[in-house]
Short mmCIF file of C-alpha atoms in Angstrom, two decimals:
data_model
loop_
_atom_site.label_atom_id
_atom_site.label_comp_id
_atom_site.label_asym_id
_atom_site.label_seq_id
_atom_site.Cartn_x
_atom_site.Cartn_y
_atom_site.Cartn_z
CA MET A 299 13.05 -16.69 -4.70
CA LYS A 300 13.51 -18.52 -7.98
CA PRO A 301 11.94 -17.75 -11.34
CA GLN A 302 8.53 -19.34 -11.67
CA ASP A 303 8.51 -22.47 -13.80
CA GLU A 304 6.97 -22.15 -17.22
CA PRO A 305 3.72 -24.11 -17.46
CA ALA A 306 3.89 -27.28 -19.48
CA GLY A 307 1.34 -28.33 -22.04
CA ASP A 308 -0.14 -27.17 -25.29
CA GLY A 309 -0.06 -23.53 -26.28
CA LEU A 310 3.25 -22.27 -24.94
CA PRO A 311 5.35 -22.61 -28.13
CA GLU A 312 2.58 -21.07 -30.22
CA LEU A 313 2.09 -18.17 -27.82
CA ARG A 314 5.84 -17.60 -27.63
CA SER A 315 5.92 -17.24 -31.40
CA ALA A 316 2.88 -14.96 -31.35
CA VAL A 317 4.48 -12.69 -28.75
CA GLN A 318 7.61 -12.38 -30.87
CA ALA A 319 5.62 -11.58 -34.00
CA MET A 320 2.80 -9.45 -32.64
CA THR A 321 4.51 -7.18 -30.09
CA PRO A 322 5.86 -4.86 -32.81
CA ARG A 323 2.83 -5.35 -35.08
CA LEU A 324 0.03 -4.78 -32.56
CA HIS A 325 1.74 -2.53 -30.04
CA GLY A 326 4.41 -0.74 -32.03
CA MET A 327 7.22 -1.61 -29.66
CA VAL A 328 10.18 -3.93 -29.42
CA SER A 329 10.00 -6.54 -26.69
CA ARG A 330 12.81 -6.44 -24.13
CA THR A 331 11.72 -9.61 -22.34
CA ASP A 332 12.23 -13.23 -23.31
CA ALA A 333 9.14 -14.23 -25.29
CA GLY A 334 8.93 -17.53 -23.45
CA GLN A 335 8.71 -15.77 -20.09
CA ILE A 336 5.95 -13.49 -21.34
CA ALA A 337 4.06 -16.41 -22.85
CA ALA A 338 4.36 -18.41 -19.63
CA GLU A 339 3.08 -15.51 -17.53
CA VAL A 340 0.16 -14.85 -19.88
CA LEU A 341 -0.86 -18.52 -19.93
CA ARG A 342 -0.59 -18.78 -16.14
CA LEU A 343 -2.84 -15.78 -15.60
CA ASN A 344 -5.23 -16.75 -18.38
CA ASP A 345 -5.75 -20.21 -16.90
CA ALA A 346 -6.07 -18.90 -13.33
CA VAL A 347 -8.78 -16.42 -14.28
CA ARG A 348 -10.67 -18.95 -16.39
CA ALA A 349 -10.76 -21.30 -13.41
CA GLY A 350 -11.48 -18.58 -10.87
CA VAL A 351 -14.51 -17.07 -12.58
CA GLN A 352 -16.39 -20.34 -12.99
CA GLY A 353 -19.79 -19.88 -11.37
CA ARG A 354 -18.97 -16.28 -10.43
CA ILE A 355 -20.43 -14.44 -13.42
CA ILE A 356 -24.16 -14.39 -14.09
CA PRO A 357 -26.03 -12.65 -16.92
CA GLY A 358 -26.50 -9.02 -16.05
CA SER A 359 -23.30 -8.75 -13.99
CA HIS A 360 -21.63 -5.34 -14.14
CA PRO A 361 -18.33 -4.07 -12.70
CA GLN A 362 -20.31 -1.43 -10.80
CA ASP A 363 -21.83 -4.24 -8.70
CA HIS A 364 -18.61 -4.25 -6.67
CA PRO A 365 -18.73 -0.67 -5.28
CA THR A 366 -22.47 -1.05 -4.74
CA LEU A 367 -21.88 -4.13 -2.57
CA MET A 368 -19.07 -2.35 -0.73
CA ALA A 369 -21.39 0.46 0.29
CA CYS A 370 -24.07 -1.99 1.47
CA ALA A 371 -21.65 -4.17 3.46
CA ARG A 372 -19.90 -1.37 5.35
CA ASP A 373 -18.87 -1.82 8.96
CA ALA A 374 -20.07 0.47 11.73
CA LEU A 375 -18.18 1.06 14.97
CA PRO A 376 -19.44 3.30 17.77
CA ALA A 377 -17.01 6.05 18.72
CA GLY A 378 -16.11 6.78 22.31
CA GLY A 379 -13.83 5.99 25.18
CA PRO A 380 -11.23 7.87 27.21
CA ALA A 381 -8.44 9.70 25.42
CA PRO A 382 -5.60 7.27 24.72
CA THR A 383 -2.16 7.61 26.26
CA LEU A 384 0.16 9.38 23.83
CA PRO A 385 3.31 7.33 23.14
CA GLU A 386 6.68 9.07 23.34
CA GLY A 387 7.72 10.39 19.94
CA SER A 388 4.32 9.93 18.36
CA LEU A 389 2.52 12.33 16.07
CA ALA A 390 -0.27 12.62 18.63
CA GLN A 391 2.18 13.60 21.38
CA ALA A 392 3.90 16.17 19.15
CA SER A 393 0.51 17.60 18.22
CA ALA A 394 -0.45 18.03 21.86
CA MET A 395 2.87 19.78 22.55
CA VAL A 396 2.41 22.18 19.64
CA ARG A 397 -1.09 23.11 20.74
CA ALA A 398 0.03 23.59 24.35
CA GLY A 399 2.95 25.78 23.31
CA ALA A 400 5.52 23.30 24.65
CA THR A 401 7.17 23.27 21.23
CA SER A 402 6.67 24.96 17.89
CA ALA A 403 6.12 23.87 14.32
CA GLU A 404 9.47 25.39 13.39
CA ALA A 405 11.29 23.49 16.14
CA LEU A 406 9.70 20.20 15.10
CA THR A 407 10.54 20.89 11.46
CA ARG A 408 14.18 21.69 12.22
CA GLN A 409 14.45 18.44 14.18
CA ALA A 410 12.85 16.51 11.32
CA LEU A 411 15.13 18.10 8.73
CA ALA A 412 18.20 17.29 10.81
CA ARG A 413 17.12 13.67 11.17
CA ALA A 414 16.30 13.43 7.45
CA ALA A 415 19.77 14.70 6.55
CA GLU A 416 21.30 12.23 9.00
CA VAL A 417 19.60 9.10 7.61
CA GLN A 418 19.56 10.04 3.93
CA PRO A 419 23.11 8.86 3.03
CA ALA A 420 22.61 5.32 4.36
CA LEU A 421 18.88 4.75 3.79
CA ASN A 422 17.98 7.06 0.87
CA PRO A 423 14.29 7.58 1.78
CA PHE A 424 14.00 11.00 0.10
CA ILE A 425 14.01 11.98 -3.56
CA ALA A 426 14.53 15.57 -2.39
CA ILE A 427 14.44 17.45 0.92
CA TRP A 428 12.78 20.86 0.63
CA GLY A 429 14.15 22.40 3.80
CA GLU A 430 13.49 26.10 3.29
CA ARG A 431 10.01 25.45 1.89
CA ALA A 432 9.17 23.33 4.94
CA LEU A 433 10.49 25.98 7.34
CA GLU A 434 8.41 28.66 5.63
CA GLN A 435 5.31 26.50 6.12
CA ALA A 436 6.24 25.93 9.77
CA ARG A 437 6.65 29.65 10.47
CA GLU A 438 3.29 30.33 8.83
CA TYR A 439 1.56 27.79 11.08
CA ASP A 440 3.32 29.15 14.18
CA ARG A 441 2.02 32.63 13.34
CA GLU A 442 -1.49 31.24 12.94
CA LEU A 443 -1.32 29.50 16.32
CA ALA A 444 -0.06 32.69 17.96
CA GLN A 445 -3.14 34.43 16.54
CA GLY A 446 -5.47 31.77 17.96
CA ARG A 447 -6.01 29.67 14.86
CA TRP A 448 -5.49 25.91 15.31
CA ARG A 449 -6.20 23.83 12.21
CA GLY A 450 -6.42 20.51 14.05
CA PRO A 451 -4.15 17.67 15.19
CA LEU A 452 -1.84 17.95 12.15
CA HIS A 453 -1.16 21.67 12.72
CA GLY A 454 2.61 22.13 12.45
CA ILE A 455 3.43 18.42 12.10
CA PRO A 456 6.27 17.48 9.68
CA LEU A 457 5.25 14.79 7.19
CA ALA A 458 6.61 13.63 3.82
CA HIS A 459 4.96 11.61 1.08
CA LYS A 460 5.62 9.11 -1.66
CA ASP A 461 6.65 10.87 -4.87
CA CYS A 462 3.55 9.87 -6.81
CA PHE A 463 1.46 12.94 -5.93
CA THR A 464 1.34 16.14 -7.95
CA ARG A 465 2.38 19.42 -6.32
CA THR A 466 1.73 22.89 -7.72
CA GLY A 467 4.90 24.24 -9.29
CA LEU A 468 7.04 21.26 -8.28
CA PRO A 469 8.13 18.14 -10.18
CA MET A 470 6.89 14.58 -9.60
CA THR A 471 9.28 11.75 -10.56
CA VAL A 472 7.28 8.59 -9.71
CA GLY A 473 10.74 7.11 -9.12
CA SER A 474 11.42 7.20 -12.86
CA LYS A 475 13.38 9.09 -15.49
CA VAL A 476 10.57 8.89 -18.06
CA PHE A 477 8.98 12.22 -17.22
CA PRO A 478 10.45 15.60 -18.02
CA ASP A 479 11.33 17.75 -15.03
CA ARG A 480 8.24 19.91 -15.31
CA PRO A 481 6.22 21.45 -12.48
CA GLY A 482 2.80 20.16 -11.49
CA ASP A 483 -0.33 22.12 -12.35
CA ALA A 484 -2.13 21.45 -9.06
CA ASP A 485 -1.76 19.76 -5.70
CA ALA A 486 -3.08 16.23 -5.40
CA ALA A 487 -6.35 16.17 -3.46
CA VAL A 488 -4.76 14.47 -0.44
CA LEU A 489 -1.87 16.95 -0.28
CA GLN A 490 -4.30 19.86 -0.44
CA ARG A 491 -6.32 18.34 2.40
CA LEU A 492 -3.17 17.85 4.48
CA ARG A 493 -2.15 21.43 3.79
CA ASP A 494 -5.59 22.61 4.91
CA ALA A 495 -5.12 20.55 8.09
CA GLY A 496 -1.82 22.29 8.84
CA ALA A 497 0.65 19.54 7.96
CA ILE A 498 4.16 20.42 6.79
CA ASP A 499 5.62 18.74 3.69
CA LEU A 500 9.35 17.95 3.95
CA GLY A 501 9.60 16.68 0.38
CA PRO A 502 8.99 13.75 -1.98
CA LEU A 503 9.94 10.27 -0.80
CA ASN A 504 11.71 7.52 -2.71
CA LEU A 505 9.71 4.65 -4.17
CA SER A 506 9.89 1.75 -6.54
CA GLU A 507 10.08 2.86 -10.17
CA MET A 508 6.64 3.77 -11.54
CA VAL A 509 5.01 2.61 -8.24
CA SER A 510 5.73 -0.89 -9.53
CA GLY A 511 7.76 -3.19 -7.33
CA PRO A 512 7.61 -4.81 -3.87
CA THR A 513 11.25 -4.29 -2.83
CA GLY A 514 11.99 -0.55 -2.87
CA GLN A 515 14.94 -1.03 -5.19
CA ASN A 516 15.28 1.73 -7.76
CA PRO A 517 17.98 1.87 -10.46
CA HIS A 518 17.23 5.51 -11.28
CA TRP A 519 17.17 7.20 -7.86
CA GLY A 520 19.02 4.59 -5.83
CA ASP A 521 17.67 1.85 -3.61
CA CYS A 522 15.69 2.84 -0.54
CA CYS A 523 17.17 0.64 2.19
CA ASN A 524 15.57 -0.94 5.22
CA ALA A 525 15.60 1.26 8.32
CA HIS A 526 16.76 -1.66 10.49
CA ASP A 527 19.43 -3.08 8.16
CA PRO A 528 20.49 -1.20 5.01
CA SER A 529 21.65 -4.45 3.39
CA ARG A 530 18.02 -5.58 3.25
CA VAL A 531 15.12 -4.35 1.15
CA ALA A 532 12.73 -1.74 2.44
CA GLY A 533 9.68 -3.20 0.71
CA GLY A 534 7.75 -1.31 -1.91
CA SER A 535 6.54 0.48 -3.62
CA SER A 536 5.99 3.02 -0.77
CA SER A 537 9.52 2.34 0.44
CA GLY A 538 10.55 5.87 1.39
CA SER A 539 7.32 6.36 3.34
CA ALA A 540 7.96 3.42 5.65
CA VAL A 541 11.68 4.10 6.02
CA ALA A 542 11.27 7.82 6.76
CA VAL A 543 8.69 7.00 9.45
CA ALA A 544 10.66 4.11 10.95
CA ALA A 545 13.88 6.13 11.00
CA GLY A 546 12.20 9.03 12.79
CA ALA A 547 12.60 11.58 9.99
CA VAL A 548 8.85 12.30 9.86
CA PHE A 549 5.82 11.55 12.02
CA GLY A 550 3.83 10.01 9.18
CA SER A 551 3.45 9.66 5.44
CA LEU A 552 1.00 8.92 2.68
CA GLY A 553 1.65 6.02 0.32
CA SER A 554 -0.31 4.21 -2.38
CA ASP A 555 -1.19 0.52 -2.53
CA THR A 556 -2.09 -1.57 -5.61
CA GLY A 557 -0.94 -5.01 -4.51
CA GLY A 558 0.62 -4.40 -1.11
CA SER A 559 2.65 -1.22 -1.63
CA ILE A 560 1.77 0.33 1.74
CA ARG A 561 1.59 -2.88 3.77
CA LEU A 562 4.79 -4.56 2.52
CA PRO A 563 7.19 -1.73 3.48
CA ALA A 564 5.24 -1.11 6.70
CA SER A 565 5.75 -4.75 7.66
CA MET A 566 9.42 -4.84 6.68
CA ASN A 567 10.23 -1.65 8.63
CA GLY A 568 8.09 -2.26 11.70
CA VAL A 569 5.50 0.52 11.33
CA TYR A 570 1.74 0.67 10.79
CA GLY A 571 0.47 0.94 7.23
CA LEU A 572 -3.19 1.22 6.21
CA LYS A 573 -4.52 0.24 2.80
CA THR A 574 -7.88 1.96 2.84
CA THR A 575 -11.20 0.83 1.38
CA TYR A 576 -11.24 1.35 -2.38
CA GLY A 577 -12.66 4.82 -2.98
CA LEU A 578 -12.45 6.15 0.59
CA VAL A 579 -9.50 8.47 -0.14
CA SER A 580 -9.40 10.56 -3.31
CA ARG A 581 -6.79 9.59 -5.91
CA ARG A 582 -7.04 12.85 -7.86
CA GLY A 583 -3.46 13.86 -8.60
CA CYS A 584 -1.99 10.45 -7.72
CA PHE A 585 -0.05 8.60 -10.42
CA PRO A 586 -1.82 5.29 -11.18
CA ARG A 587 -0.51 1.77 -11.21
CA ALA A 588 -3.97 0.26 -11.82
CA TRP A 589 -6.99 2.51 -11.44
CA SER A 590 -9.30 -0.37 -10.50
CA LEU A 591 -7.10 -1.31 -7.54
CA ASP A 592 -5.13 1.73 -6.34
CA CYS A 593 -5.72 3.03 -2.81
CA ILE A 594 -4.04 5.79 -0.78
CA GLY A 595 -3.39 5.48 2.94
CA PRO A 596 -1.19 6.52 5.86
CA LEU A 597 1.94 5.00 7.36
CA ALA A 598 2.87 5.98 10.92
CA ARG A 599 4.38 4.69 14.16
CA THR A 600 1.08 4.13 16.00
CA PRO A 601 -2.54 3.32 15.10
CA LEU A 602 -3.65 6.66 16.56
CA ASP A 603 -1.19 8.52 14.33
CA CYS A 604 -2.60 6.69 11.29
CA ALA A 605 -6.09 7.70 12.44
CA LEU A 606 -5.15 11.37 12.67
CA ILE A 607 -3.72 11.41 9.14
CA LEU A 608 -6.65 9.43 7.73
CA GLN A 609 -9.10 11.86 9.34
CA ALA A 610 -7.61 14.67 7.27
CA VAL A 611 -7.64 12.95 3.88
CA ALA A 612 -10.70 10.64 3.87
CA GLY A 613 -13.98 11.62 2.29
CA HIS A 614 -15.73 12.14 -1.02
CA ASP A 615 -14.11 14.15 -3.81
CA GLU A 616 -16.11 15.14 -6.88
CA GLY A 617 -12.85 15.24 -8.83
CA ASP A 618 -12.33 11.48 -8.45
CA PRO A 619 -14.99 9.40 -10.25
CA SER A 620 -14.22 6.37 -8.07
CA SER A 621 -14.63 8.31 -4.81
CA LEU A 622 -17.24 6.82 -2.47
CA HIS A 623 -20.10 8.81 -0.98
CA ALA A 624 -19.35 7.60 2.54
CA GLU A 625 -19.64 9.26 5.93
CA VAL A 626 -16.23 9.79 7.55
CA PRO A 627 -16.30 8.72 11.22
CA GLY A 628 -14.14 10.10 14.00
CA TYR A 629 -11.19 7.76 13.62
CA ALA A 630 -9.25 8.99 16.66
CA ALA A 631 -12.31 8.70 18.90
CA SER A 632 -12.87 5.16 17.62
CA VAL A 633 -9.27 4.24 18.44
CA ALA A 634 -9.85 5.42 21.99
CA GLY A 635 -12.93 3.21 22.24
CA GLY A 636 -10.91 0.04 21.65
CA ALA A 637 -13.66 -1.96 19.84
CA PRO A 638 -14.28 -4.27 22.83
CA ASP A 639 -16.92 -6.48 21.16
CA THR A 640 -14.85 -7.24 18.07
CA ARG A 641 -14.71 -10.85 16.88
CA VAL A 642 -11.22 -11.79 15.68
CA ALA A 643 -10.37 -14.71 13.38
CA LEU A 644 -7.14 -16.22 12.09
CA LEU A 645 -7.00 -16.93 8.35
CA GLU A 646 -5.64 -20.42 7.78
CA GLY A 647 -4.66 -22.46 4.74
CA LEU A 648 -1.94 -20.00 3.68
CA ASP A 649 1.10 -22.21 4.24
CA PRO A 650 3.93 -22.25 3.69
CA TYR A 651 5.44 -19.31 5.48
CA ASP A 652 8.55 -18.88 7.55
CA ASP A 653 8.75 -20.43 11.04
CA ALA A 654 9.63 -17.11 12.68
CA ILE A 655 6.57 -15.53 11.09
CA ALA A 656 4.37 -18.41 12.25
CA ALA A 657 5.67 -18.02 15.82
CA ALA A 658 5.07 -14.26 15.86
CA LEU A 659 1.57 -14.75 14.46
CA HIS A 660 0.81 -17.38 17.12
CA ALA A 661 1.89 -14.97 19.86
CA TYR A 662 -0.20 -12.17 18.36
CA ALA A 663 -3.23 -14.48 18.19
CA ALA A 664 -2.71 -15.34 21.85
CA ARG A 665 -2.68 -11.64 22.69
CA ALA A 666 -5.91 -11.18 20.69
CA THR A 667 -7.50 -13.99 22.70
CA GLU A 668 -6.58 -12.22 25.95
CA VAL A 669 -8.11 -8.94 24.80
CA PHE A 670 -11.10 -10.02 22.69
CA GLY A 671 -11.84 -13.59 23.74
CA PRO A 672 -11.58 -16.85 21.77
CA ILE A 673 -10.66 -16.38 18.12
CA ALA A 674 -12.13 -18.29 15.21
CA HIS A 675 -10.11 -20.14 12.56
CA VAL A 676 -11.34 -19.46 9.04
CA ARG A 677 -10.37 -20.30 5.44
CA PHE A 678 -10.92 -18.65 2.09
CA ASP A 679 -10.09 -21.04 -0.71
CA ASP A 680 -10.70 -18.37 -3.37
CA LEU A 681 -7.73 -16.29 -2.24
CA PRO A 682 -5.42 -17.54 -5.05
CA ALA A 683 -8.11 -16.74 -7.62
CA CYS A 684 -8.45 -13.23 -6.20
CA TYR A 685 -4.68 -12.83 -6.41
CA ALA A 686 -4.62 -13.91 -10.06
CA MET A 687 -7.48 -11.63 -11.04
CA GLY A 688 -5.89 -8.68 -9.27
CA ASP A 689 -2.67 -9.50 -11.12
CA VAL A 690 -4.47 -9.53 -14.49
CA ILE A 691 -6.13 -6.18 -13.78
CA ALA A 692 -2.84 -4.62 -12.67
CA LYS A 693 -0.95 -5.87 -15.72
CA VAL A 694 -3.57 -4.83 -18.28
CA GLU A 695 -4.19 -1.40 -16.77
CA GLY A 696 -0.44 -0.91 -16.28
CA ALA A 697 0.18 -1.71 -19.95
CA ALA A 698 -2.52 0.78 -20.94
CA THR A 699 -0.87 3.48 -18.82
CA HIS A 700 2.70 2.82 -19.94
CA GLY A 701 2.29 1.66 -23.54
CA GLU A 702 2.91 5.04 -25.17
CA TRP A 703 5.96 5.82 -23.02
CA MET A 704 7.33 2.32 -23.64
CA ARG A 705 7.06 2.94 -27.37
CA ARG A 706 8.73 6.35 -27.22
CA THR A 707 11.41 5.89 -24.56
CA PRO A 708 11.87 2.19 -23.77
CA GLU A 709 15.45 2.81 -22.66
CA ARG A 710 14.21 4.86 -19.70
CA TYR A 711 12.55 1.82 -18.10
CA SER A 712 14.37 -0.72 -15.96
CA GLN A 713 14.24 -4.29 -17.19
CA ALA A 714 12.14 -5.33 -14.19
CA VAL A 715 9.35 -2.81 -14.77
CA TYR A 716 9.39 -3.36 -18.53
CA SER A 717 9.11 -7.13 -18.04
CA ARG A 718 6.28 -6.79 -15.51
CA THR A 719 4.35 -4.56 -17.91
CA GLU A 720 4.77 -6.48 -21.18
CA PRO A 721 2.44 -9.40 -20.34
CA GLY A 722 -0.43 -6.93 -20.02
CA LEU A 723 -0.17 -6.30 -23.75
CA HIS A 724 -1.01 -9.94 -24.50
CA ILE A 725 -3.59 -10.97 -21.87
CA PRO A 726 -6.92 -11.58 -23.67
CA ALA A 727 -9.40 -8.76 -23.19
CA VAL A 728 -12.06 -11.25 -22.10
CA ARG A 729 -9.92 -12.33 -19.13
CA TYR A 730 -9.64 -8.71 -17.98
CA ALA A 731 -13.40 -8.23 -18.33
CA GLU A 732 -14.09 -11.49 -16.48
CA ALA A 733 -11.84 -10.42 -13.62
CA LEU A 734 -13.82 -7.20 -13.24
CA LEU A 735 -17.20 -8.95 -13.51
CA ALA A 736 -16.33 -11.64 -10.94
CA ARG A 737 -15.26 -9.09 -8.35
CA ALA A 738 -18.61 -8.56 -6.64
CA GLY A 739 -19.27 -12.31 -6.42
CA LEU A 740 -15.90 -12.99 -4.82
CA LEU A 741 -16.37 -10.12 -2.38
CA GLN A 742 -19.74 -11.60 -1.43
CA ALA A 743 -18.04 -14.97 -0.91
CA TRP A 744 -15.53 -13.34 1.45
CA LEU A 745 -18.28 -11.57 3.39
CA ALA A 746 -20.39 -14.72 3.63
CA GLY A 747 -17.35 -16.84 4.53
CA PRO A 748 -14.60 -15.51 6.83
CA MET A 749 -16.44 -12.30 7.73
CA ALA A 750 -19.61 -14.12 8.73
CA GLN A 751 -17.73 -15.40 11.77
CA SER A 752 -15.62 -12.35 12.55
CA ASP A 753 -15.15 -8.59 12.34
CA VAL A 754 -11.37 -8.68 11.81
CA VAL A 755 -9.37 -11.42 10.08
CA VAL A 756 -5.64 -11.78 10.75
CA CYS A 757 -2.89 -13.22 8.55
CA PRO A 758 0.79 -12.45 7.86
CA THR A 759 1.66 -9.48 5.68
CA VAL A 760 4.77 -10.99 4.09
CA PRO A 761 5.18 -14.81 4.12
CA ILE A 762 8.99 -14.69 4.03
CA GLN A 763 11.66 -13.00 6.12
CA VAL A 764 12.93 -9.65 4.85
CA PRO A 765 15.36 -10.55 2.03
CA THR A 766 18.67 -8.90 1.33
CA ARG A 767 18.87 -6.54 -1.60
CA ALA A 768 20.94 -9.11 -3.49
CA GLU A 769 18.40 -11.88 -2.87
CA ALA A 770 15.52 -9.70 -4.09
CA ASP A 771 17.24 -8.19 -7.13
CA MET A 772 14.70 -8.22 -9.98
CA GLU A 773 16.96 -7.12 -12.82
CA GLY A 774 18.40 -10.60 -13.42
CA LYS A 775 16.95 -12.67 -16.27
CA GLY A 776 13.67 -14.30 -15.35
CA ARG A 777 13.72 -13.21 -11.69
CA VAL A 778 11.09 -10.50 -11.60
CA PHE A 779 7.95 -12.68 -11.62
CA GLY A 780 9.23 -15.01 -8.90
CA VAL A 781 10.36 -12.19 -6.60
CA VAL A 782 7.05 -10.35 -6.92
CA ALA A 783 4.99 -13.49 -6.31
CA ALA A 784 7.02 -14.49 -3.24
CA ILE A 785 6.62 -11.13 -1.52
CA THR A 786 3.04 -10.19 -2.51
CA ARG A 787 1.41 -13.61 -2.11
CA LEU A 788 -0.76 -12.55 0.85
CA THR A 789 -1.50 -8.91 -0.01
CA ARG A 790 -2.68 -8.54 -3.62
CA ALA A 791 -5.99 -10.40 -3.21
CA PHE A 792 -7.34 -7.77 -0.83
CA ASN A 793 -6.77 -5.00 -3.36
CA TYR A 794 -8.90 -7.01 -5.76
CA LEU A 795 -11.63 -7.33 -3.12
CA GLY A 796 -11.32 -3.61 -2.30
CA LEU A 797 -11.13 -4.19 1.46
CA PRO A 798 -9.38 -2.11 4.13
CA VAL A 799 -6.26 -3.79 5.54
CA LEU A 800 -3.92 -2.56 8.27
CA SER A 801 -0.40 -4.00 8.54
CA VAL A 802 0.76 -4.03 12.16
CA PRO A 803 4.18 -4.91 13.65
CA ILE A 804 4.00 -8.13 15.68
CA GLY A 805 7.60 -9.14 16.34
CA ARG A 806 11.07 -9.74 14.93
CA ASP A 807 12.89 -12.66 13.37
CA GLU A 808 16.28 -14.08 14.35
CA ASN A 809 17.98 -11.41 12.24
CA GLY A 810 16.27 -8.65 14.20
CA MET A 811 14.03 -7.76 11.26
CA PRO A 812 10.39 -6.76 11.75
CA ILE A 813 7.46 -9.09 11.13
CA GLY A 814 4.01 -7.76 10.27
CA ALA A 815 0.45 -9.06 10.30
CA GLN A 816 -2.55 -7.90 8.30
CA LEU A 817 -5.82 -6.97 10.00
CA ILE A 818 -8.53 -7.30 7.35
CA GLY A 819 -12.03 -5.92 7.77
CA ARG A 820 -15.31 -5.27 6.05
CA PRO A 821 -15.64 -2.33 3.67
CA LEU A 822 -15.13 1.00 5.44
CA SER A 823 -14.02 -0.65 8.69
CA GLU A 824 -10.86 1.44 9.06
CA ALA A 825 -12.02 2.72 12.46
CA ARG A 826 -12.39 -0.81 13.81
CA LEU A 827 -9.04 -1.97 12.41
CA LEU A 828 -7.23 0.96 14.00
CA ALA A 829 -9.05 0.43 17.31
CA VAL A 830 -8.17 -3.28 17.38
CA ALA A 831 -4.53 -2.53 16.55
CA HIS A 832 -4.42 0.05 19.34
CA ALA A 833 -5.91 -2.43 21.82
CA LEU A 834 -3.34 -5.07 20.85
CA GLN A 835 -0.40 -2.67 20.73
CA GLY A 836 0.77 -3.75 24.17
CA GLY A 837 1.33 -7.27 22.82
CA GLN A 838 3.92 -6.10 20.30
CA ALA A 839 7.30 -7.79 20.66
#
């Protein structure tokens, strides 16, 4: 992963000089990044968006066209089928045991706390472990069950979540040292819904600083390390979520995803991670990376476990202006149905990616052929344009979020996050507006292209093998843009399109590290994606 080359041609020297002169004048801050690197990144994104929007914007276009199209193009999957077998150690199995009285919420919580304490020194998935608070919750739920009240499948189940959600009376770090250690005023919408469903909260999980980074490395709270090899990155930014689940400290977790932040760590740690349809899950009380792209979703060890968590948190919230008015199906029942008539396609034209990843993907495609019949081979040549436009939106909205803090306390930011944010100060406003306006047209192109031949499209999650922490270090001069691009090349575009994507484990490389694939669907097709993953679970290496 080498720094990206600076583009040649007219404009770079002039823009470099402008960045040097105008950063303090226009934005009131001192640049901490080489002006040439910023200029190169701005020119690259500017040119990519200019090319990508050609023919995509017509008079009368509006950013609201995108959510309107999403609602019209939603997928529908009939629920039904026999109850699935409950895998050993799964959330679903633990839930059945709690309800039957074979174990208790307190017993499960004590086991989870013991495992969390065991893995914390080597893997560092937690920001904090709130043991007594979790045990108090567990005892409360055990009393309720003894009195005949069962809140549902999450009753008494120990979970933990990425530290980007507010909690009443408790601090939120967002993996940073920028914020004062002050308590939250209210629970995030998703945490309140989980609480209402009976879930237990073990504590906040580690993450990339400011939910911004694909590796899980964090200079403030310590790196979160891969559950299979601590010398390798965990993926980010929902690093602690994937590691805590993979290491067996919790049965599931909520993360957030702006450019791959649920799917990347899920892939690198060998668990399931669902980036939901934009607007399906409320973001009220979730710290933003880019409000036009951010999605919340579950990470767990099985598709059914993801379905049970999603069931509790999905649905409209008046407190989130981007929340969709969408019916929430029975996700667990859909998983049991198996989606037998699903058409599966393999997304091609994404080379290069590692040979081990190609081999695992080939084997997974063969398994899909056995279960669902012949698969189609599809292309989407606009994927790089979607990536670039998602990158522009993330950088501009990130700069808007962080600008004031960067002016006041620049020393509290790592170099990597500061450098990733600075280009957003200089991207022309018209490029940002064009990226938003072209969104509906590019979504329509995806629906009329790959999705016209299929219900689920498959491609790798990460195109490279899991790097070591040294290989992926982003603090070195000029490294951050190359590292981010190498890891997120196949994930960011689907945030821009707003589609649901499930990362599933499909094998391991020669180093024993997990390999993941993305299952991509139509808007609101989470039920189908989970059902397909469940049907193909037996093909996992």
